[in-house]
Tab-separated table of C-alpha atoms (C1' of nucleotides) in Angstrom:
chain	number	residue	atom	x	y	z
A	117	MET	CA	-12.791	28.875	11.927
A	118	LYS	CA	-12.576	26.997	15.283
A	119	GLN	CA	-10.531	24.058	15.463
A	120	GLU	CA	-9.439	21.689	18.172
A	121	LYS	CA	-5.567	21.465	18.862
A	122	THR	CA	-5.231	17.990	17.267
A	123	HIS	CA	-1.898	16.232	16.725
A	124	ILE	CA	-1.818	17.297	12.857
A	125	ASN	CA	-2.627	20.859	13.799
A	126	LYS	CA	0.258	20.995	16.497
A	127	LEU	CA	2.566	19.329	13.980
A	128	ILE	CA	1.823	22.028	11.296
A	129	SER	CA	2.136	24.895	14.001
A	130	SER	CA	5.527	23.641	15.190
A	131	TYR	CA	6.920	24.037	11.669
A	132	LYS	CA	5.872	28.045	11.826
A	133	LEU	CA	3.146	27.534	9.504
A	134	ARG	CA	-0.431	28.563	9.902
A	135	ALA	CA	-2.618	25.593	10.792
A	136	THR	CA	-5.313	26.468	8.256
A	137	PRO	CA	-8.076	23.932	7.574
A	138	GLN	CA	-6.897	23.385	4.138
A	139	ARG	CA	-3.309	22.606	5.433
A	140	ILE	CA	-4.671	20.103	8.033
A	141	ALA	CA	-6.729	18.364	5.418
A	142	VAL	CA	-3.718	18.139	3.063
A	143	LEU	CA	-1.484	16.719	5.857
A	144	GLU	CA	-4.209	14.369	6.841
A	145	ALA	CA	-4.539	12.997	3.464
A	146	LEU	CA	-0.825	12.365	3.204
A	147	ARG	CA	-0.859	10.471	6.379
A	148	ASN	CA	-4.021	8.260	5.589
A	149	LEU	CA	-3.049	7.522	1.864
A	150	ARG	CA	0.211	5.632	2.564
A	151	THR	CA	0.669	5.170	-1.093
A	152	HIS	CA	3.089	8.085	-1.534
A	153	PRO	CA	0.337	9.921	-3.463
A	154	THR	CA	0.471	12.242	-6.499
A	155	ALA	CA	-0.895	15.681	-5.954
A	156	ASP	CA	-3.983	14.578	-7.922
A	157	ASP	CA	-4.532	11.789	-5.434
A	158	ILE	CA	-4.311	14.181	-2.526
A	159	ILE	CA	-6.750	16.587	-4.283
A	160	ASN	CA	-9.324	13.910	-4.896
A	161	TYR	CA	-9.103	12.863	-1.079
A	162	VAL	CA	-9.455	16.402	0.126
A	163	LYS	CA	-12.205	17.217	-2.228
A	164	ASN	CA	-14.208	14.159	-1.178
A	165	GLU	CA	-14.847	16.066	2.271
A	166	HIS	CA	-14.186	19.608	1.182
A	167	PRO	CA	-15.154	20.179	-2.535
A	168	GLU	CA	-14.517	23.831	-2.128
A	169	TYR	CA	-10.813	23.454	-1.500
A	170	SER	CA	-9.147	24.486	-4.442
A	171	VAL	CA	-6.324	22.770	-6.474
A	172	GLY	CA	-4.024	25.665	-6.494
A	173	THR	CA	-4.236	25.719	-2.793
A	174	VAL	CA	-3.269	21.944	-2.571
A	175	TYR	CA	-0.353	22.493	-4.767
A	176	ASN	CA	0.804	25.583	-2.751
A	177	THR	CA	0.331	23.821	0.381
A	178	LEU	CA	2.428	20.876	-0.928
A	179	GLU	CA	5.334	23.116	-1.992
A	180	THR	CA	5.150	25.092	1.415
A	181	PHE	CA	5.230	21.575	3.298
A	182	THR	CA	8.300	20.490	1.369
A	183	GLU	CA	10.353	23.841	1.687
A	184	LYS	CA	9.685	23.684	5.491
A	185	GLY	CA	10.768	19.886	5.611
A	186	LEU	CA	7.272	18.574	6.602
A	187	ILE	CA	6.916	16.264	3.921
A	188	LYS	CA	9.184	15.222	0.713
A	189	LYS	CA	9.020	14.958	-2.779
A	190	ILE	CA	9.722	11.578	-4.616
A	191	LYS	CA	10.020	11.428	-8.277
A	192	THR	CA	9.886	8.337	-10.182
A	193	GLU	CA	10.579	7.453	-13.921
A	194	LYS	CA	6.977	8.702	-14.131
A	195	ASP	CA	6.426	12.304	-14.925
A	196	VAL	CA	4.371	13.165	-11.821
A	197	MET	CA	5.520	14.165	-8.679
A	198	ARG	CA	4.722	12.009	-5.660
A	199	TYR	CA	4.699	13.121	-1.974
A	200	ASP	CA	5.862	11.332	1.203
A	201	GLY	CA	4.253	12.596	4.306
A	202	PHE	CA	6.663	10.631	6.643
A	203	THR	CA	10.220	12.323	7.056
A	204	ASP	CA	12.002	9.621	9.370
A	205	LYS	CA	14.679	8.103	7.923
A	206	HIS	CA	13.795	5.251	5.501
A	207	TYR	CA	14.317	3.925	1.951
A	208	HIS	CA	11.797	3.339	-0.843
A	209	LEU	CA	11.000	-0.068	-2.430
A	210	TYR	CA	9.754	0.710	-6.099
A	211	SER	CA	8.404	-1.260	-8.965
A	212	LYS	CA	8.385	0.285	-12.282
A	213	ARG	CA	5.692	-2.099	-13.663
A	214	SER	CA	3.003	-1.221	-10.878
A	215	GLU	CA	4.263	2.060	-9.859
A	216	LYS	CA	4.067	0.988	-6.373
A	217	ILE	CA	6.147	2.726	-3.813
A	218	GLU	CA	6.741	1.294	-0.363
A	219	ASP	CA	8.645	2.295	2.641
A	220	TYR	CA	11.678	0.344	3.475
A	221	TYR	CA	12.923	0.990	7.252
A	222	ASP	CA	16.554	-0.302	7.761
A	223	GLN	CA	18.721	1.122	10.435
A	224	GLU	CA	21.338	-1.354	9.744
A	225	LEU	CA	21.717	-0.091	6.467
A	226	THR	CA	21.724	3.423	7.474
A	227	ARG	CA	24.377	2.961	10.007
A	228	MET	CA	26.526	1.084	7.565
A	229	ILE	CA	26.294	3.724	4.880
A	230	GLU	CA	27.190	6.542	7.382
A	231	ARG	CA	30.108	4.512	8.795
A	232	TYR	CA	31.389	4.333	5.008
A	233	PHE	CA	31.052	7.870	4.420
A	234	LYS	CA	32.671	8.792	7.618
A	235	SER	CA	35.780	7.339	6.394
A	236	LYS	CA	35.442	7.816	2.584
A	237	LYS	CA	35.030	11.718	1.804
A	238	ILE	CA	33.971	12.807	-1.763
A	239	ASP	CA	36.155	15.502	-3.302
A	240	GLY	CA	34.433	18.717	-3.741
A	241	PHE	CA	31.232	17.672	-2.300
A	242	LYS	CA	29.665	18.073	1.184
A	243	ILE	CA	27.138	15.241	1.924
A	244	GLU	CA	23.972	15.918	3.519
A	245	ASP	CA	21.725	13.234	2.888
A	246	ILE	CA	21.601	10.010	1.217
A	247	GLN	CA	18.636	8.704	-0.627
A	248	ILE	CA	18.212	5.164	-1.676
A	249	GLN	CA	15.646	3.655	-3.992
A	250	ILE	CA	15.614	-0.211	-4.435
A	251	ASN	CA	14.041	-1.035	-7.888
A	252	GLY	CA	12.545	-4.426	-8.377
A	253	GLU	CA	9.346	-6.428	-8.130
A	254	PHE	CA	6.818	-6.833	-5.291
A	255	ASN	CA	5.564	-10.572	-5.158
A	256	GLU	CA	2.034	-10.727	-6.228
B	62	MET	CA	20.389	9.044	-45.801
B	63	LYS	CA	23.878	7.522	-46.081
B	64	GLN	CA	25.730	7.153	-42.970
B	65	GLU	CA	29.156	5.808	-41.708
B	66	LYS	CA	28.841	2.966	-39.261
B	67	THR	CA	30.106	5.068	-36.289
B	68	HIS	CA	30.315	4.007	-32.691
B	69	ILE	CA	27.071	5.732	-31.885
B	70	ASN	CA	25.491	4.209	-34.747
B	71	LYS	CA	26.539	0.722	-33.888
B	72	LEU	CA	25.471	1.190	-30.414
B	73	ILE	CA	21.917	2.073	-31.356
B	74	SER	CA	21.835	-0.985	-33.775
B	75	SER	CA	22.970	-3.234	-31.121
B	76	TYR	CA	19.838	-2.404	-28.940
B	77	LYS	CA	17.718	-3.426	-31.923
B	78	LEU	CA	16.729	0.044	-32.925
B	79	ARG	CA	17.078	1.684	-36.375
B	80	ALA	CA	19.835	4.105	-36.506
B	81	THR	CA	18.192	7.067	-37.780
B	82	PRO	CA	20.179	10.413	-38.103
B	83	GLN	CA	17.345	11.731	-35.431
B	84	ARG	CA	18.509	9.021	-32.820
B	85	ILE	CA	22.027	9.364	-33.687
B	86	ALA	CA	22.079	13.165	-33.110
B	87	VAL	CA	19.960	12.592	-29.849
B	88	LEU	CA	22.493	10.064	-28.476
B	89	GLU	CA	25.328	12.332	-29.330
B	90	ALA	CA	23.817	15.117	-27.572
B	91	LEU	CA	23.346	12.796	-24.386
B	92	ARG	CA	26.895	11.926	-24.677
B	93	ASN	CA	28.286	15.469	-25.106
B	94	LEU	CA	26.071	17.336	-22.555
B	95	ARG	CA	27.651	15.659	-19.718
B	96	THR	CA	25.284	17.505	-17.429
B	97	HIS	CA	22.337	14.977	-17.340
B	98	PRO	CA	20.321	17.449	-19.491
B	99	THR	CA	16.693	17.682	-19.826
B	100	ALA	CA	14.685	17.128	-22.738
B	101	ASP	CA	14.722	20.867	-23.582
B	102	ASP	CA	18.554	20.925	-23.253
B	103	ILE	CA	18.951	18.137	-25.767
B	104	ILE	CA	16.473	19.550	-28.029
B	105	ASN	CA	18.406	22.886	-28.198
B	106	TYR	CA	21.583	21.055	-28.760
B	107	VAL	CA	20.103	19.051	-31.432
B	108	LYS	CA	18.407	21.662	-33.167
B	109	ASN	CA	21.729	23.681	-33.603
B	110	GLU	CA	22.799	21.317	-36.248
B	111	HIS	CA	19.296	20.240	-37.430
B	112	PRO	CA	16.563	22.735	-36.914
B	113	GLU	CA	14.288	20.505	-38.891
B	114	TYR	CA	14.301	17.714	-36.253
B	115	SER	CA	11.049	18.041	-34.342
B	116	VAL	CA	10.580	18.195	-30.478
B	117	GLY	CA	8.082	15.425	-30.606
B	118	THR	CA	10.710	13.145	-32.315
B	119	VAL	CA	13.278	14.028	-29.415
B	120	TYR	CA	10.729	13.239	-26.749
B	121	ASN	CA	9.919	9.630	-28.566
B	122	THR	CA	13.582	8.795	-28.878
B	123	LEU	CA	14.379	9.509	-25.257
B	124	GLU	CA	11.364	7.446	-24.340
B	125	THR	CA	12.482	4.645	-26.547
B	126	PHE	CA	15.912	4.707	-25.512
B	127	THR	CA	14.860	4.489	-22.052
B	128	GLU	CA	12.611	1.367	-22.584
B	129	LYS	CA	15.309	-0.453	-24.296
B	130	GLY	CA	17.786	0.478	-21.519
B	131	LEU	CA	20.185	2.533	-23.689
B	132	ILE	CA	19.898	5.474	-21.477
B	133	LYS	CA	18.324	6.452	-18.105
B	134	LYS	CA	15.821	8.832	-16.562
B	135	ILE	CA	16.876	10.839	-13.694
B	136	LYS	CA	14.309	12.321	-11.392
B	137	THR	CA	15.030	15.129	-8.604
B	138	GLU	CA	12.715	17.357	-6.608
B	139	LYS	CA	12.305	19.515	-9.598
B	140	ASP	CA	9.747	18.727	-12.042
B	141	VAL	CA	11.395	18.222	-15.209
B	142	MET	CA	12.892	14.930	-16.126
B	143	ARG	CA	16.679	14.497	-16.775
B	144	TYR	CA	18.463	12.193	-18.635
B	145	ASP	CA	21.611	10.055	-18.137
B	146	GLY	CA	23.393	8.807	-21.354
B	147	PHE	CA	25.815	6.477	-19.472
B	148	THR	CA	24.192	3.320	-18.185
B	149	ASP	CA	27.579	1.747	-16.438
B	150	LYS	CA	27.148	1.470	-12.766
B	151	HIS	CA	27.390	4.715	-10.855
B	152	TYR	CA	25.460	7.003	-8.442
B	153	HIS	CA	24.616	10.730	-8.362
B	154	LEU	CA	25.645	13.600	-6.459
B	155	TYR	CA	22.852	16.254	-6.423
B	156	SER	CA	22.882	19.967	-5.453
B	157	LYS	CA	19.231	21.144	-4.661
B	158	ARG	CA	20.371	24.819	-4.796
B	159	SER	CA	22.235	24.650	-7.910
B	160	GLU	CA	20.269	21.706	-9.411
B	161	LYS	CA	23.569	20.307	-10.512
B	162	ILE	CA	23.983	16.512	-10.883
B	163	GLU	CA	27.303	14.920	-10.938
B	164	ASP	CA	28.313	11.152	-11.429
B	165	TYR	CA	29.819	9.300	-8.607
B	166	TYR	CA	31.687	6.128	-9.402
B	167	ASP	CA	32.500	3.822	-6.559
B	168	GLN	CA	32.909	0.196	-6.855
B	169	GLU	CA	33.612	-0.310	-3.335
B	170	LEU	CA	30.188	1.134	-2.406
B	171	THR	CA	28.560	-1.301	-4.924
B	172	ARG	CA	30.316	-4.152	-3.476
B	173	MET	CA	29.521	-3.337	-0.052
B	174	ILE	CA	25.770	-3.061	-0.835
B	175	GLU	CA	25.764	-6.228	-2.895
B	176	ARG	CA	27.123	-7.890	0.081
B	177	TYR	CA	24.620	-6.389	2.477
B	178	PHE	CA	21.687	-7.403	0.382
B	179	LYS	CA	22.774	-11.021	-0.426
B	180	SER	CA	22.520	-11.601	3.080
B	181	LYS	CA	19.587	-9.610	4.191
B	182	LYS	CA	16.502	-10.313	2.028
B	183	ILE	CA	13.468	-8.125	1.854
B	184	ASP	CA	10.425	-9.820	2.397
B	185	GLY	CA	7.945	-9.791	-0.590
B	186	PHE	CA	10.185	-7.972	-2.851
B	187	LYS	CA	12.843	-9.033	-5.534
B	188	ILE	CA	15.406	-6.389	-5.913
B	189	GLU	CA	16.777	-5.726	-9.248
B	190	ASP	CA	18.851	-2.665	-8.835
B	191	ILE	CA	19.679	-0.105	-6.196
B	192	GLN	CA	20.005	3.629	-7.148
B	193	ILE	CA	21.693	6.041	-4.670
B	194	GLN	CA	21.464	9.824	-4.689
B	195	ILE	CA	23.721	11.602	-2.534
B	196	ASN	CA	22.343	15.074	-1.852
B	197	GLY	CA	24.422	18.015	-0.487
B	198	GLU	CA	26.659	20.826	-1.668
B	199	PHE	CA	29.462	21.127	-4.268
B	200	ASN	CA	32.309	23.373	-3.250
B	201	GLU	CA	32.370	26.408	-5.162
C	255	DG	C1'	-4.861	44.590	12.468
C	256	DT	C1'	-2.034	42.648	9.281
C	257	DA	C1'	0.824	39.410	7.160
C	258	DC	C1'	-0.316	35.552	5.498
C	259	DC	C1'	-3.925	32.216	3.007
C	260	DT	C1'	-7.312	30.836	-0.115
C	261	DG	C1'	-10.237	30.098	-4.269
C	262	DC	C1'	-10.904	30.736	-8.856
C	263	DA	C1'	-9.522	31.071	-13.368
C	264	DA	C1'	-6.101	31.687	-16.505
C	265	DA	C1'	-1.496	30.956	-18.102
C	266	DA	C1'	2.447	28.371	-18.314
C	267	DG	C1'	5.536	24.198	-19.164
C	268	DA	C1'	6.264	19.732	-20.273
C	269	DT	C1'	5.038	15.701	-22.517
C	270	DT	C1'	1.832	13.022	-25.631
C	271	DT	C1'	-0.510	11.911	-29.750
C	272	DG	C1'	-2.674	11.634	-34.330
C	273	DC	C1'	-1.857	11.560	-39.121
C	274	DA	C1'	0.123	11.955	-43.486
C	275	DT	C1'	4.669	11.501	-45.236
C	276	DC	C1'	9.144	9.494	-45.518
C	277	DT	C1'	13.132	6.053	-44.495
C	278	DT	C1'	15.651	2.256	-42.736
C	279	DT	C1'	16.177	-2.471	-42.957
D	281	DA	C1'	7.830	-3.619	-49.901
D	282	DA	C1'	6.649	-3.275	-44.981
D	283	DA	C1'	7.375	-1.829	-40.570
D	284	DG	C1'	8.710	1.605	-38.390
D	285	DA	C1'	10.063	6.777	-37.751
D	286	DT	C1'	9.450	11.511	-38.604
D	287	DG	C1'	7.450	16.512	-38.570
D	288	DC	C1'	4.047	19.190	-37.363
D	289	DA	C1'	0.526	20.928	-34.529
D	290	DA	C1'	-2.822	20.084	-31.594
D	291	DA	C1'	-4.154	18.254	-27.434
D	292	DT	C1'	-3.297	16.683	-22.748
D	293	DC	C1'	-1.635	16.815	-18.226
D	294	DT	C1'	0.572	18.934	-14.531
D	295	DT	C1'	1.771	22.771	-11.886
D	296	DT	C1'	2.242	27.866	-11.280
D	297	DT	C1'	0.420	32.440	-10.865
D	298	DG	C1'	-2.286	37.022	-10.406
D	299	DC	C1'	-5.590	39.017	-7.771
D	300	DA	C1'	-9.525	40.181	-5.122
D	301	DG	C1'	-11.206	38.747	-0.990
D	302	DG	C1'	-10.828	36.044	3.888
D	303	DT	C1'	-8.687	34.350	8.039
D	304	DA	C1'	-5.370	33.001	11.725
D	305	DC	C1'	-2.382	34.571	15.068
DNA sequence: GTACCTGCAAAAGATTTGCATCTTT
DNA sequence: AAAGATGCAAATCTTTTGCAGGTAC
């Protein structure tokens, strides 16, 4: 299938993955649905335009993207997996009640924590990344 | 069934829950298996002593305990839920490769973060609790 | 051209639920 | 005695997989 070299398209290629129409659609869904969607949310979004794209492919795509580091998985107390299409350093605000996840950007916090763990090593463990989830309630 | 008033027993009662033998067994499993077990791990542990206890009951019990705050759910990239029988303030070290989760206690870190968020409010959000997961690798 | 993807449908896993029966308080 | 828990099995939901074709590079 002929495709313009869009931004999304290039992004996928830059991760050494074939930019198929299905993958482009999944990544677009992830970036348009800024709600940290479930696989099911993504499937619905994608099927809206392309009913022929299959459930299995969406799951496979999400898995492939995650392995390559293009997107991230987020898990909450709820059993379903959710996905985050953005991998720049940020944290999550989470409300158990509404199940809403919002991004929280805070470079000062990142710097403080990096500084902290630069001086304080953890015995027997090599830190690669620190995830923070801030639980609470959004004001209505 | 007649039961001694054990520590576990009292702990359950103190959360306003009936201290049934099944619940006692589940909580004991959680406290003996210090690996942040899956429901399946717990079921196996419990069935070892009490093959008649049912899968559904273990799941129900874990859910009830979680709701009441007696235990906590832990989420990783993996699809299965894991459980933590200890609710005192601590963090988790997690290795994606080995799927191992270890506890990390650090009051200094807690104090630093509390201090930080006492001065820096998040607009539109009321913080209740901050969860930190430190990803990396355990030394062999 | 070939390695890699996709669609489909079936399978696998994990968790939840309905209901009749039993137990804890 | 009443409210709440349990066991069992079926149901549900999410995710994975096998395989025969298709497609991007």
